Backbone as ProteinMPNN parsed JSONL, in Angstrom:
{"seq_chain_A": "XXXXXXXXXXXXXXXXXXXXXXXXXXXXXXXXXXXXXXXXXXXXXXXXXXXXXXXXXXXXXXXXXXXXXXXXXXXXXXXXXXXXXXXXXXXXXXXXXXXXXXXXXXXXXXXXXXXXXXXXXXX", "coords_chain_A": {"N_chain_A": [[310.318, 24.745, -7.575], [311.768, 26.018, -5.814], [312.3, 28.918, -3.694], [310.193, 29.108, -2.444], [306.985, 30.33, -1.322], [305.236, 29.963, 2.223], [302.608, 29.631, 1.521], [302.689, 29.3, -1.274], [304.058, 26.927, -0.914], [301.995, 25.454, 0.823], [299.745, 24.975, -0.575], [300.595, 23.805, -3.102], [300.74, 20.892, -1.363], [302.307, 20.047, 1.639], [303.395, 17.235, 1.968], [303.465, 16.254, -0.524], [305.199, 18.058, -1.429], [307.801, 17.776, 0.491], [308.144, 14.905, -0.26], [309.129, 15.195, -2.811], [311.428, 16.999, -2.026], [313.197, 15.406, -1.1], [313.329, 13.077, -3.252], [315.133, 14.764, -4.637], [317.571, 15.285, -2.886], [318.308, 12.726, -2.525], [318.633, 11.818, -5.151], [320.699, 13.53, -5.698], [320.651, 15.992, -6.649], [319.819, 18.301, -5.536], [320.597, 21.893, -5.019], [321.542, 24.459, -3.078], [319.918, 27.774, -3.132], [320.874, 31.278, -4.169], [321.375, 32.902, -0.816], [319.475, 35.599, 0.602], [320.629, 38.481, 0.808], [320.462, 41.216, 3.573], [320.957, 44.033, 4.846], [321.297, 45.061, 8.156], [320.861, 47.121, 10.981], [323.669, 48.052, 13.74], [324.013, 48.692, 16.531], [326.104, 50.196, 17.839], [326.394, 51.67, 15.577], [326.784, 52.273, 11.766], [326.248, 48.913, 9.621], [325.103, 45.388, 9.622], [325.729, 42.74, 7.528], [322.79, 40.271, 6.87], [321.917, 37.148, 6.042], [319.415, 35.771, 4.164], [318.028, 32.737, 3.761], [316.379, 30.354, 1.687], [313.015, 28.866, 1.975], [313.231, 25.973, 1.225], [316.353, 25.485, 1.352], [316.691, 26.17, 4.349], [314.906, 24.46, 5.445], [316.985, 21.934, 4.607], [318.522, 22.344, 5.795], [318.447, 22.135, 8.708], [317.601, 19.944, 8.737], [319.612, 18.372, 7.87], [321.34, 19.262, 10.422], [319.416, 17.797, 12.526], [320.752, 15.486, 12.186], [323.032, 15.467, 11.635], [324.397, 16.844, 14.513], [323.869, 15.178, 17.088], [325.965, 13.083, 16.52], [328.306, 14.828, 15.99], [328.073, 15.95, 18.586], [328.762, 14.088, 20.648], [331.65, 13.813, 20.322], [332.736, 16.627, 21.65], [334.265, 18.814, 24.246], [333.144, 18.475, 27.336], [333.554, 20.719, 28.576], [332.73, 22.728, 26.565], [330.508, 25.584, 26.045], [329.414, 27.04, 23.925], [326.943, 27.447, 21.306], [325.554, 25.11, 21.707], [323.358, 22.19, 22.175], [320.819, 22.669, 24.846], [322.703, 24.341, 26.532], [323.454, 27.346, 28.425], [325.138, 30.873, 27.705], [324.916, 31.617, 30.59], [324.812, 28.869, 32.038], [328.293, 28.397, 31.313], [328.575, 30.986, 32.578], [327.954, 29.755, 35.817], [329.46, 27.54, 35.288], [332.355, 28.674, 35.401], [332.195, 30.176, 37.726], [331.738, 28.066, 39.663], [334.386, 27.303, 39.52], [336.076, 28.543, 39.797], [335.586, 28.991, 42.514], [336.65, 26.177, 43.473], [339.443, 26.576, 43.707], [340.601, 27.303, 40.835], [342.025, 29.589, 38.723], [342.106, 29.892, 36.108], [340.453, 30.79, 32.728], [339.802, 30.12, 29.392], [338.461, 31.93, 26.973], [336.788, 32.418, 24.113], [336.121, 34.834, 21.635], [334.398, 34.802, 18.434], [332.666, 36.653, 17.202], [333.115, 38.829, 15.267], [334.912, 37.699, 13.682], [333.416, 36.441, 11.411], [332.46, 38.858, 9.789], [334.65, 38.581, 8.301], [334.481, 37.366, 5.995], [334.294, 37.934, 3.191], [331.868, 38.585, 0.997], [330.188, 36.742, -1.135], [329.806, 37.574, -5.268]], "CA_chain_A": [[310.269, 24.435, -6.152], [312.877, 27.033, -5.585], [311.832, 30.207, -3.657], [308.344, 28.982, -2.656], [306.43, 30.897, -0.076], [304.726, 29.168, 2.789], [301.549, 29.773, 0.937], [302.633, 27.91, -2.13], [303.97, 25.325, -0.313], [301.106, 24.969, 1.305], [298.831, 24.961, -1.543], [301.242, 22.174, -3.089], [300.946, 20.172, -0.292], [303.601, 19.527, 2.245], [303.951, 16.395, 2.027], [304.254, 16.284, -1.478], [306.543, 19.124, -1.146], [309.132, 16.876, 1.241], [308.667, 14.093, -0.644], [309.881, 15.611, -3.938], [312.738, 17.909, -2.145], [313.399, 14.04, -0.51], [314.017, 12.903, -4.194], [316.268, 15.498, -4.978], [318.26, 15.05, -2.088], [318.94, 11.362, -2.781], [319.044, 12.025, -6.306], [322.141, 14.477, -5.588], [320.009, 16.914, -8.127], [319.759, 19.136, -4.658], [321.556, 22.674, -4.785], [321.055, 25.37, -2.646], [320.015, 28.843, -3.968], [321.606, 32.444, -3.355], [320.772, 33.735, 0.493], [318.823, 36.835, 0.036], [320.86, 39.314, 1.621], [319.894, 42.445, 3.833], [321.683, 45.136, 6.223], [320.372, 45.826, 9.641], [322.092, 48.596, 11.331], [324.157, 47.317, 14.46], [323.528, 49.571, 18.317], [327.106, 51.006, 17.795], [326.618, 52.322, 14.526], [327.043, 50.615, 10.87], [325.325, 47.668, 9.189], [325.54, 43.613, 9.787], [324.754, 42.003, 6.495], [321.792, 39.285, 7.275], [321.766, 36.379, 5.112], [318.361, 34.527, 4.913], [317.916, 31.527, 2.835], [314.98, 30.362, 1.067], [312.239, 27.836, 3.214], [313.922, 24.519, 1.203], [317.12, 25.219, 1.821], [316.354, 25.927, 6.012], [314.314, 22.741, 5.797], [317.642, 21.066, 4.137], [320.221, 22.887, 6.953], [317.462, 22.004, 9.581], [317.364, 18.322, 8.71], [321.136, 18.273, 8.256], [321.614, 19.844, 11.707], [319.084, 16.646, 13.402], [321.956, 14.429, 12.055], [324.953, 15.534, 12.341], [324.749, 17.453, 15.653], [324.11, 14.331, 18.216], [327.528, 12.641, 16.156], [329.715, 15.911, 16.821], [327.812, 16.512, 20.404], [329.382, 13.232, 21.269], [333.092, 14.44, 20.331], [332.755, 17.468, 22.216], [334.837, 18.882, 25.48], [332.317, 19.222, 28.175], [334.214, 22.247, 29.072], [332.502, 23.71, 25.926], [329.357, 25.842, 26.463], [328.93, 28.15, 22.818], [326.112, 27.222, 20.485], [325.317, 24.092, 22.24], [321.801, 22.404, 22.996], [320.565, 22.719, 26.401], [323.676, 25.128, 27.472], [323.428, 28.702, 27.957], [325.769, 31.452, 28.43], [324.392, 31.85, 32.08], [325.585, 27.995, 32.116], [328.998, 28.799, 31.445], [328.976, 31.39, 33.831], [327.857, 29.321, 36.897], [330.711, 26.857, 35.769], [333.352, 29.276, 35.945], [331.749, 30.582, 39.573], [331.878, 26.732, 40.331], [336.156, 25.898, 39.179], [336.56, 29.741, 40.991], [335.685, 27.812, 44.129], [337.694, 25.297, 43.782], [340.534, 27.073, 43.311], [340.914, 27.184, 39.617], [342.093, 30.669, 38.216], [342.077, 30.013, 34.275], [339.862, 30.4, 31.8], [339.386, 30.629, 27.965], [337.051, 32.578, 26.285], [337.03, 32.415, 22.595], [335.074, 35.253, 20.62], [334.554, 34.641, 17.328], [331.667, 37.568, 16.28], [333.739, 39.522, 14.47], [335.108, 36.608, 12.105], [332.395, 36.518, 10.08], [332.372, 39.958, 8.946], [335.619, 39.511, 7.734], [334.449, 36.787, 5.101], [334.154, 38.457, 1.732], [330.063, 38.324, -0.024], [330.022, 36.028, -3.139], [329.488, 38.551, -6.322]], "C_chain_A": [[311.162, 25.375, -5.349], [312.179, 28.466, -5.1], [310.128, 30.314, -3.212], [308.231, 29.837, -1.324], [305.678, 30.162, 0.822], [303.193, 28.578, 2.166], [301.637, 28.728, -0.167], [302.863, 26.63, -2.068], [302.633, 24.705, 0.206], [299.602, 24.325, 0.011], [299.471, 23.826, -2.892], [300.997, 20.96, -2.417], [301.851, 20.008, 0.598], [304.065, 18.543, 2.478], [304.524, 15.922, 0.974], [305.713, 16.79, -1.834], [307.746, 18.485, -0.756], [309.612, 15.866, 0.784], [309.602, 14.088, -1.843], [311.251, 16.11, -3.241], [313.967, 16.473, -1.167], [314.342, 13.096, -1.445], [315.138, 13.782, -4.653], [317.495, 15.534, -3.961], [319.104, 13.849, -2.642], [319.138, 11.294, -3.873], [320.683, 12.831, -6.561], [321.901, 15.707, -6.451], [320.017, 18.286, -6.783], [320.769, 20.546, -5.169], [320.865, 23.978, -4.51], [320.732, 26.643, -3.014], [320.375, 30.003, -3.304], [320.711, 32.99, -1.915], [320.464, 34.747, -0.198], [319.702, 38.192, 1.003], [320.667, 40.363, 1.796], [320.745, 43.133, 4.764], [320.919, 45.823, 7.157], [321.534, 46.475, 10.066], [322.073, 47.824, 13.074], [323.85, 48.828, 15.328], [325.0, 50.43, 17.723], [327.192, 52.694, 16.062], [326.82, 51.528, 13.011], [326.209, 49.787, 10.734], [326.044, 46.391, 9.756], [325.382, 43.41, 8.258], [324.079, 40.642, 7.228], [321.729, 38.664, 6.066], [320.519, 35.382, 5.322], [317.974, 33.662, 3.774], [316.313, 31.042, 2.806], [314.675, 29.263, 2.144], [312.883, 26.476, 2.723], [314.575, 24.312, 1.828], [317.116, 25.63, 3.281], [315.576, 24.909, 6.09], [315.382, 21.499, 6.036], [318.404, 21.204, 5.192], [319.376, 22.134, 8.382], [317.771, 20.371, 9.803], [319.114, 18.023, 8.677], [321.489, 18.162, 9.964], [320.759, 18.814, 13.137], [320.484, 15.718, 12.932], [322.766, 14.364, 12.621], [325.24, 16.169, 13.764], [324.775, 16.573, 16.886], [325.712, 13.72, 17.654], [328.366, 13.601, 16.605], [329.511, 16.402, 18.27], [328.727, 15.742, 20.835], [331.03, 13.24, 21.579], [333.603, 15.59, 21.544], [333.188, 17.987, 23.803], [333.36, 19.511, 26.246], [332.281, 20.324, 28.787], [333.673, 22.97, 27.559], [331.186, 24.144, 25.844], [328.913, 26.579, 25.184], [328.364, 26.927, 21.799], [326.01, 25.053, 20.724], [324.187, 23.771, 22.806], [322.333, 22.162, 24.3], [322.274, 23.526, 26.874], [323.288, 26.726, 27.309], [324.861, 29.259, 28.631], [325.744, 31.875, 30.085], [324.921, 30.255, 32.756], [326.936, 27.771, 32.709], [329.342, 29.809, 32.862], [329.393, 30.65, 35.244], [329.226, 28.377, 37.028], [331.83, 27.474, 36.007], [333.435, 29.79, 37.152], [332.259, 29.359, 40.154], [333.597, 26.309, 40.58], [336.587, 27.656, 40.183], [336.6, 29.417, 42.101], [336.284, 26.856, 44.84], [339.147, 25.588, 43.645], [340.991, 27.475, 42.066], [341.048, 28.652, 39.045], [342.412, 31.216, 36.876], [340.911, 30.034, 33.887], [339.973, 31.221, 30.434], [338.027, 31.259, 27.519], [337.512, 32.855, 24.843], [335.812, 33.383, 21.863], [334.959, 35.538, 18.963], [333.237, 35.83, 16.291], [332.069, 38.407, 15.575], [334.082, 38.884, 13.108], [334.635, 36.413, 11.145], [332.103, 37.187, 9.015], [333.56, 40.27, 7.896], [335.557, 38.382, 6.04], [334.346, 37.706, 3.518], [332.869, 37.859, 0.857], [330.743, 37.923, -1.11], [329.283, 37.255, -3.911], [328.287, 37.686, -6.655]], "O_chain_A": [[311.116, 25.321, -4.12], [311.566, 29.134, -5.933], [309.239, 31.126, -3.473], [309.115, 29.999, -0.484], [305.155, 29.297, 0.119], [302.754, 27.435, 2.296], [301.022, 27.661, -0.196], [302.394, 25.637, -2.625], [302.311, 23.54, -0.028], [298.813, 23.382, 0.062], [298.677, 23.127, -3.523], [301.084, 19.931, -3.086], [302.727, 19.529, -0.122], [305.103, 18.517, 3.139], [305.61, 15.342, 0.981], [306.764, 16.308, -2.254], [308.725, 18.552, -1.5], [310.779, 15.503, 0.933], [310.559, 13.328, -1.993], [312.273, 15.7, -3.79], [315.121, 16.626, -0.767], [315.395, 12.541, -1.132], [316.137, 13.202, -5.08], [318.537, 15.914, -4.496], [320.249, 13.919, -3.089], [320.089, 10.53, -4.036], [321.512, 12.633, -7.449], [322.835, 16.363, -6.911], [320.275, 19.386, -7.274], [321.794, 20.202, -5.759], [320.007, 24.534, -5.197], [321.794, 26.949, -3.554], [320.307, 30.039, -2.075], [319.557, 33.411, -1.99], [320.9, 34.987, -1.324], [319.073, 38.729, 1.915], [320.57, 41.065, 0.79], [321.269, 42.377, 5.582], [320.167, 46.792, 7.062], [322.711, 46.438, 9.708], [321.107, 47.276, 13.605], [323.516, 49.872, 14.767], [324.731, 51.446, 17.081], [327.667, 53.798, 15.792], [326.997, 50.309, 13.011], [325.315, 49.706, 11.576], [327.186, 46.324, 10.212], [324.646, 44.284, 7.801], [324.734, 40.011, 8.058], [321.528, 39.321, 5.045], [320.432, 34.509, 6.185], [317.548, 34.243, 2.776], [315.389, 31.268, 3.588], [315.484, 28.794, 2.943], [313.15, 25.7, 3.64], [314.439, 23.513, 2.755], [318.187, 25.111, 3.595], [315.669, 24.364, 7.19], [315.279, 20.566, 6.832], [319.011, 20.213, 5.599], [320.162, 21.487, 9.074], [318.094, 19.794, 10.842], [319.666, 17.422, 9.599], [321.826, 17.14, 10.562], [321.121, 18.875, 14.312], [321.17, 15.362, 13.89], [323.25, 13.743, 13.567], [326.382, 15.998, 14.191], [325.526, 16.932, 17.794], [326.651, 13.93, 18.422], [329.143, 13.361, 17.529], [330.315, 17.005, 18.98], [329.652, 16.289, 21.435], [331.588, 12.859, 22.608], [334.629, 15.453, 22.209], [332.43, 17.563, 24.676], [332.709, 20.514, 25.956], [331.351, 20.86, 29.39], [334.34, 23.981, 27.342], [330.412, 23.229, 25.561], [327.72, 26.852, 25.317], [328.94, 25.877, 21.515], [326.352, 24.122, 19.995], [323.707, 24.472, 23.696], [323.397, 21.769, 24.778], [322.891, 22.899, 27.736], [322.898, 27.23, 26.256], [325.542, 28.728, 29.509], [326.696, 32.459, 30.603], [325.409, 30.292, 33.885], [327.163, 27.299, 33.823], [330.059, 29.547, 33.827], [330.496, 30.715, 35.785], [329.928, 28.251, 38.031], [332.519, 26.94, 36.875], [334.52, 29.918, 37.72], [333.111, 29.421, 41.04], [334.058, 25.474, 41.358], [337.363, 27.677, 41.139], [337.628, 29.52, 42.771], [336.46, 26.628, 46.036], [339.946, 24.668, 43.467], [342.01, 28.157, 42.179], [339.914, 29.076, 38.821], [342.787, 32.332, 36.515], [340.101, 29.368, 34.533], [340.151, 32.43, 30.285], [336.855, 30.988, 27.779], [338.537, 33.474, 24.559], [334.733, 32.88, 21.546], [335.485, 36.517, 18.434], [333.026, 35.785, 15.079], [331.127, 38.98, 15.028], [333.786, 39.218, 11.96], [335.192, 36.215, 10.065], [331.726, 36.833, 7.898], [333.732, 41.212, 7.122], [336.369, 38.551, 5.13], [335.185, 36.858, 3.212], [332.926, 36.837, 0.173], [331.583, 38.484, -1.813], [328.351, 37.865, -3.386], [327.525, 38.011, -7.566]]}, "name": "protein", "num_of_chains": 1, "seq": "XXXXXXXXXXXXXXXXXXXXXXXXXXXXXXXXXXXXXXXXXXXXXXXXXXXXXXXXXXXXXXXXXXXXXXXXXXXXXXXXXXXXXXXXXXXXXXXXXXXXXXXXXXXXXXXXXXXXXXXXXXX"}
């Protein structure tokens, strides 16, 4: 079940398909398999590495990510606009135009795109 292509899934069934990767879930038998990783070349110069994970496990992160994301939305400072539904960076903007108006002459900006690169690839 590991590594299937849409094709074989499909030719499985998909419902079969969900219901089995359903049992393995609740079974705890679940475990994700290595991202496939690739290097796209970045505008400045240099690679990214791109990590893309097989169709289970983005089904499994997918279905994770309906769960848990209304529970931690609810935690969340409304003053925060990055990787958030319904917000965009254009969002953000307008609110900092908006607290500029009112007088307000702080703000944070936190960029974290660099951080990633500095993780170290599993052998």
């Amino acid at each position: 079940m590991d590594g299937q292509t849409f094709e074989q899934i499909s030719a499985h069934g998909e419902e079969r398909w969900l219901e089995e990767l359903q049992r393995e879930l609740q079974g705890k038998a679940y475990r994700p398999q290595p991202v496939r990783r690739v290097l796209i070349p970045k505008p400045g110069g240099g690679e990214r590495p791109l990590g893309i994970p097989t169709i289970k496990d983005r089904v499994v992160q997918t279905a994770a990510k309906l769960i848990l994301e209304p529970i931690f939305e609810a935690d969340l400072s409304e003053a925060a606009y990055g990787y958030r539904p319904g917000r965009s960076a254009v969002d953000a903007v307008r609110e900092v135009h908006q607290e500029l108006k009112r007088g307000r002459n702080q703000v944070v900006d936190a960029d974290l795109s660099k951080y990633f690169d500095t993780i170290p690839a599993r052998s």
